[in-house]
Tab-separated table of C-alpha atoms in Angstrom:
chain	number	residue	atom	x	y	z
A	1	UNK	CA	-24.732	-15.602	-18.905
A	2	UNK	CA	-24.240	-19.065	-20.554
A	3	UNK	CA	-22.757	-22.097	-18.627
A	4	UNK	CA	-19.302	-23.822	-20.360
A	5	UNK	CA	-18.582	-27.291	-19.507
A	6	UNK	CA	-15.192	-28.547	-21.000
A	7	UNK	CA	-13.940	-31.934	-21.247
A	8	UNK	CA	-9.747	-32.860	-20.761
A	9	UNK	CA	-7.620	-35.430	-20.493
A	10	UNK	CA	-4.529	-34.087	-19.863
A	11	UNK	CA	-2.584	-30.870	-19.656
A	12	UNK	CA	-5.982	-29.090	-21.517
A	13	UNK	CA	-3.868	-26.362	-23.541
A	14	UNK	CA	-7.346	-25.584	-25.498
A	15	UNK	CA	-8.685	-25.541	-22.248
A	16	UNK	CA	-6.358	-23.205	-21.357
A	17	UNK	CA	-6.585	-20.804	-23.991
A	18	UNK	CA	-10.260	-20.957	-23.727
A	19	UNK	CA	-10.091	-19.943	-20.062
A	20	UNK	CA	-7.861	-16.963	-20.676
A	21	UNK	CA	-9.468	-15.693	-23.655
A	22	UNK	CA	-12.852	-15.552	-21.690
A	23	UNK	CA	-11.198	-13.469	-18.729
A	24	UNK	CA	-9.404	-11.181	-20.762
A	25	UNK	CA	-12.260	-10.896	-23.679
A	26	UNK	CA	-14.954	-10.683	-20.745
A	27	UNK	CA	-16.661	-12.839	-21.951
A	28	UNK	CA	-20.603	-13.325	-21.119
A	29	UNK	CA	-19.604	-17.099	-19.744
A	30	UNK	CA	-19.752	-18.780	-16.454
A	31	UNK	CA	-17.017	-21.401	-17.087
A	32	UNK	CA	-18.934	-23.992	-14.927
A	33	UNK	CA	-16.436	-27.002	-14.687
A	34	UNK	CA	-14.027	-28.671	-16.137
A	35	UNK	CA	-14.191	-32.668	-16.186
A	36	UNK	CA	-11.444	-35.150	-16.975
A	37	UNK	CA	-11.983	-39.451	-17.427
A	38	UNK	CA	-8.297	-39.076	-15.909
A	39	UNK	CA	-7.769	-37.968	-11.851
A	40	UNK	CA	-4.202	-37.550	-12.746
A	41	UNK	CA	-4.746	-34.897	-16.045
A	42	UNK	CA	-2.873	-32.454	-15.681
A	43	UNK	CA	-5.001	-29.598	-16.541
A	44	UNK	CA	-8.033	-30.511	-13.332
A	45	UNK	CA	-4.617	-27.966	-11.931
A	46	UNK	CA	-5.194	-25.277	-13.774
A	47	UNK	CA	-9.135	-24.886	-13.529
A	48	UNK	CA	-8.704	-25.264	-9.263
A	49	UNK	CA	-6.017	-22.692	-9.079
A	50	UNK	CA	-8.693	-20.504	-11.464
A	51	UNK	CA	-11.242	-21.023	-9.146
A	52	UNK	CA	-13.070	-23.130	-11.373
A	53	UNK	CA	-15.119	-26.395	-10.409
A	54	UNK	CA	-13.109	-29.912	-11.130
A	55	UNK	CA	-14.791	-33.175	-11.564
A	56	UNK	CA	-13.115	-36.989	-12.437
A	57	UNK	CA	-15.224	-39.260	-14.009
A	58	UNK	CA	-12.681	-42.221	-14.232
A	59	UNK	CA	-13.505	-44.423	-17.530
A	60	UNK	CA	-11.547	-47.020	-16.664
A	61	UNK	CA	-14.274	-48.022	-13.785
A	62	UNK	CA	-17.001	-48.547	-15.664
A	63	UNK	CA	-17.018	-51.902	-17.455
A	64	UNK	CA	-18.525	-50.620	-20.976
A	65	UNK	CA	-18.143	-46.777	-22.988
A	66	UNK	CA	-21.851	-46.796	-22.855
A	67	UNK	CA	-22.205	-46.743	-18.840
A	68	UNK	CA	-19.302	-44.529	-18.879
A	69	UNK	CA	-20.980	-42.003	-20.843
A	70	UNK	CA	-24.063	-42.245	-19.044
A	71	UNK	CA	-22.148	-41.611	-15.775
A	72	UNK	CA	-20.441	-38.645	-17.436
A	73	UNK	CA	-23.327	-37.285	-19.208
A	74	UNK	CA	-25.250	-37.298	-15.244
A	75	UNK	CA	-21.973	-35.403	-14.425
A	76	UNK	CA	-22.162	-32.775	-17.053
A	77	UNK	CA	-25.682	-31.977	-16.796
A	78	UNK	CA	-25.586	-30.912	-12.842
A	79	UNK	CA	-24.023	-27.547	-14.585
A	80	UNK	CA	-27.080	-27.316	-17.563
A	81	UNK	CA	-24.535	-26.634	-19.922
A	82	UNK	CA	-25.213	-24.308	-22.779
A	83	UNK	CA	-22.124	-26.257	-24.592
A	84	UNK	CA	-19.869	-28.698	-24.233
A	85	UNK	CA	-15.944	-28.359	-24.828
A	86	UNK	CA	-13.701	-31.453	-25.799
A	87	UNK	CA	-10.653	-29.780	-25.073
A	88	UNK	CA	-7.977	-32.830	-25.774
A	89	UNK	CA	-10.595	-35.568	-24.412
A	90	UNK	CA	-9.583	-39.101	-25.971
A	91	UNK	CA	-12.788	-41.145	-25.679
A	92	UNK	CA	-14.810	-42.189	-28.606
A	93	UNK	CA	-18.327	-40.684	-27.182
A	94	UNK	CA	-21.189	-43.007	-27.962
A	95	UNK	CA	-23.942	-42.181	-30.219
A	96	UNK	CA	-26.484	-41.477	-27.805
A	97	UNK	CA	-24.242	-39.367	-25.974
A	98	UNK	CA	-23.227	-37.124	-28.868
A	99	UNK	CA	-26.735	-36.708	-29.677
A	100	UNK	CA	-28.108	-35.824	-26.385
A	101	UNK	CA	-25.505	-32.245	-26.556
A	102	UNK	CA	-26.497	-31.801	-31.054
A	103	UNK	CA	-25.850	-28.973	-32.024
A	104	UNK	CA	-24.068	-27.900	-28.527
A	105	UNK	CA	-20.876	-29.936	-28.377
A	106	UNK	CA	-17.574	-28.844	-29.761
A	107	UNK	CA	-14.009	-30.299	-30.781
A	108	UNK	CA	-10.809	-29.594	-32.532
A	109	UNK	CA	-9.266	-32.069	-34.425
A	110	UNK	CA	-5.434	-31.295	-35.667
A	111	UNK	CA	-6.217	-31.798	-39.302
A	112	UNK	CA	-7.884	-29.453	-41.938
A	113	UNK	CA	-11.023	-32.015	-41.680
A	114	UNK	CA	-11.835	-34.115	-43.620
A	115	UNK	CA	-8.125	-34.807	-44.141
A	116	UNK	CA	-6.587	-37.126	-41.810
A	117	UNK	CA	-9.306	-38.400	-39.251
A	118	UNK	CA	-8.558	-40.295	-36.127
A	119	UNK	CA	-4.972	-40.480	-34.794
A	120	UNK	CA	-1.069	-39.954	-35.460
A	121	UNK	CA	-2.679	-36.509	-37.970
A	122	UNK	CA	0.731	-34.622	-38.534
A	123	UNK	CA	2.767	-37.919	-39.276
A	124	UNK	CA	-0.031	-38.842	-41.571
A	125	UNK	CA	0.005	-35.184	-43.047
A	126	UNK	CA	4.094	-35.850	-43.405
A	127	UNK	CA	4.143	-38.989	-44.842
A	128	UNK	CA	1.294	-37.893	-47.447
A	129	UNK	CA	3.672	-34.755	-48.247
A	130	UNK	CA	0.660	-32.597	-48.078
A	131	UNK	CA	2.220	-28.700	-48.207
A	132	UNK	CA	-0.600	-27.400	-46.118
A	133	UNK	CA	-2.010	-28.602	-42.505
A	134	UNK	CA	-3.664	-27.416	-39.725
A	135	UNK	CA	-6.732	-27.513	-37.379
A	136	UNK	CA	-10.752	-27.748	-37.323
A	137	UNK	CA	-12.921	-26.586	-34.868
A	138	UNK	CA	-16.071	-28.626	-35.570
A	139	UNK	CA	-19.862	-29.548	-33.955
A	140	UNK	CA	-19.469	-32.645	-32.816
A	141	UNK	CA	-21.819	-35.627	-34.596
A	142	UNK	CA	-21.423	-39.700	-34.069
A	143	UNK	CA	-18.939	-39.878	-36.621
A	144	UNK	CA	-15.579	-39.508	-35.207
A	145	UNK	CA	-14.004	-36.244	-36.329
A	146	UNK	CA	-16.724	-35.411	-38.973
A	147	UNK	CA	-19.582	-32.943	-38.221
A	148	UNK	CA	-20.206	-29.428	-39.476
A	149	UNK	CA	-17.022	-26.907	-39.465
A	150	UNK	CA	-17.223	-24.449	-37.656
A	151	UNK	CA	-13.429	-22.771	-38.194
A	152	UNK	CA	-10.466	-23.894	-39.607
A	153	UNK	CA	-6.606	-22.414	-39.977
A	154	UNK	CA	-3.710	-23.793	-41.551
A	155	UNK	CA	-0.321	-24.000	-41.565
A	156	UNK	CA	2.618	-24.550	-43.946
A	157	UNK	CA	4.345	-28.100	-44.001
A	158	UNK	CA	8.261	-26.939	-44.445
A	159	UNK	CA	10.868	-28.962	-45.618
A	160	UNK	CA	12.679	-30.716	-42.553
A	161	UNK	CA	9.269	-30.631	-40.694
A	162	UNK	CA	9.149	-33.031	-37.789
A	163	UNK	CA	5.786	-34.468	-36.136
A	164	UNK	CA	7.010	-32.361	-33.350
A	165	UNK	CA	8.059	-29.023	-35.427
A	166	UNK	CA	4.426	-29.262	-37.001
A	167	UNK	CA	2.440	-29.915	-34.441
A	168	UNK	CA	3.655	-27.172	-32.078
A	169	UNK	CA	3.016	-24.639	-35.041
A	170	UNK	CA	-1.058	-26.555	-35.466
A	171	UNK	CA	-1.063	-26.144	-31.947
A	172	UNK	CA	-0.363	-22.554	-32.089
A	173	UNK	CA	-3.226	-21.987	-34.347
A	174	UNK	CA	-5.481	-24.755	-32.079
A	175	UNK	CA	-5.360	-21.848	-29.425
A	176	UNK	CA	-6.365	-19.018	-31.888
A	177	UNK	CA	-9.461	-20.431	-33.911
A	178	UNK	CA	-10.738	-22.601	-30.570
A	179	UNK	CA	-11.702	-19.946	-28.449
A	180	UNK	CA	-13.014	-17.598	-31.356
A	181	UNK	CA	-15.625	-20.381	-31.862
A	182	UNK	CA	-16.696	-21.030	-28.883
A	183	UNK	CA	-17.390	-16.783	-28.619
A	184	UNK	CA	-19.506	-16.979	-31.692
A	185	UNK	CA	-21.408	-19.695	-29.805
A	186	UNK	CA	-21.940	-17.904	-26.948
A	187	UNK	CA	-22.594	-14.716	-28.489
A	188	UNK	CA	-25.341	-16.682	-30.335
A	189	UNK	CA	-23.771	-16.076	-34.242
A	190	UNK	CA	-23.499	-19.541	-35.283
A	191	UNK	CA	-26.267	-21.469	-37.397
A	192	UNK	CA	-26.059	-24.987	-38.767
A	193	UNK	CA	-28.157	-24.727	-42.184
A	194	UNK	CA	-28.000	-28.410	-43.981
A	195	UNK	CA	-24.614	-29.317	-42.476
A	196	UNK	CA	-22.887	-26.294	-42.992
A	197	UNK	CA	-22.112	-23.755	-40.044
A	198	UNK	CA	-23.079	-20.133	-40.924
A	199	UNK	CA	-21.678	-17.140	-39.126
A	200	UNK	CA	-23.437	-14.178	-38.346
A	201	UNK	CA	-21.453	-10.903	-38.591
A	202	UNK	CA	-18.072	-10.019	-38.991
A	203	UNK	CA	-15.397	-13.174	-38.884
């Protein structure tokens, strides 16, 4: 049984599907907490009416990212984590923090990395006039929203797209390819060989 530690901000809807696809897959997981930087997200909710732990470490007290991170990180490692879940967390993680969980830290990113880093993704894919987007499940590294790919799926850009119209349909897939990654963790069928993620067995 592997401990899961995931990371919100708000409402958590990767969260969410992560949750429920563990519970109804049966998954070999004890989903040990979920942590926001905000008391007010709206997904700490969910995970108490679950029956799962809740913790707040608030960012905004903490006078610098890297004594916030050290304060989380302390936080995170009471459940010995056998990964770490950014499920919708907006902080920039420092480098030392990102490289104490290598190689056991995950995010999605609403972009078919390495297109479209950072923020504002499906305006940037619009105003580009790409005709394909999507989402990346990736390890996480120092470099913001770079790091070996783990899973990816995209979606058509259709003509009279909105941000809004696109990212639901991203979001759609966000809740598909997220928790089928973090299974393959847990069932122990991911490798990272020179940067690339390798998957053992049927995908």
């Amino acid at each position: 049984m592997k401990n899961l530690v995931i990371l919100i901000s708000g409402r958590g809807s990767n969260m969410q599907a992560i949750v429920e696809a563990a519970q109804s897959e049966k998954w070999p997981v004890n989903i040990a907490a979920v942590i926001s930087n905000r008391a007010d997200a709206a997904g700490l909710e969910y995970a108490a009416a679950k029956g799962i732990p809740t913790a707040v470490v608030v960012s905004k007290n903490y006078p610098d990212r890297a004594e916030f991170d050290a304060a989380l990180q302390a936080e995170i490692d009471r459940y010995a984590p056998n990964l770490v879940v950014l499920a919708g967390f907006m902080r920039i993680l420092t480098a030392p923090f990102v490289e104490h969980y290598a190689g056991r830290m995950m995010n999605i990113h609403p972009s078919l990395l390495p297109s479209f880093p950072g923020l504002a993704t499906h305006q940037q894919a619009l105003s580009f006039g790409v005709k394909v987007h999507g989402a990346t499940v990736h390890f996480v590294t120092a470099d913001l929203d770079h790091g070996p790919i783990v899973a990816q799926a995209a979606v058509p850009v259709l003509a009279g797209d909105t941000e809004h119209s696109l990212s639901e349909r991203v979001l759609q897939q966000e809740h598909i390819i997220y928790p089928r990654a973090v299974r393959w963790f847990l069932e122990g069928r991911l490798t990272i060989v020179e940067g690339r993620v390798e998957v053992a067995g049927e995908v």
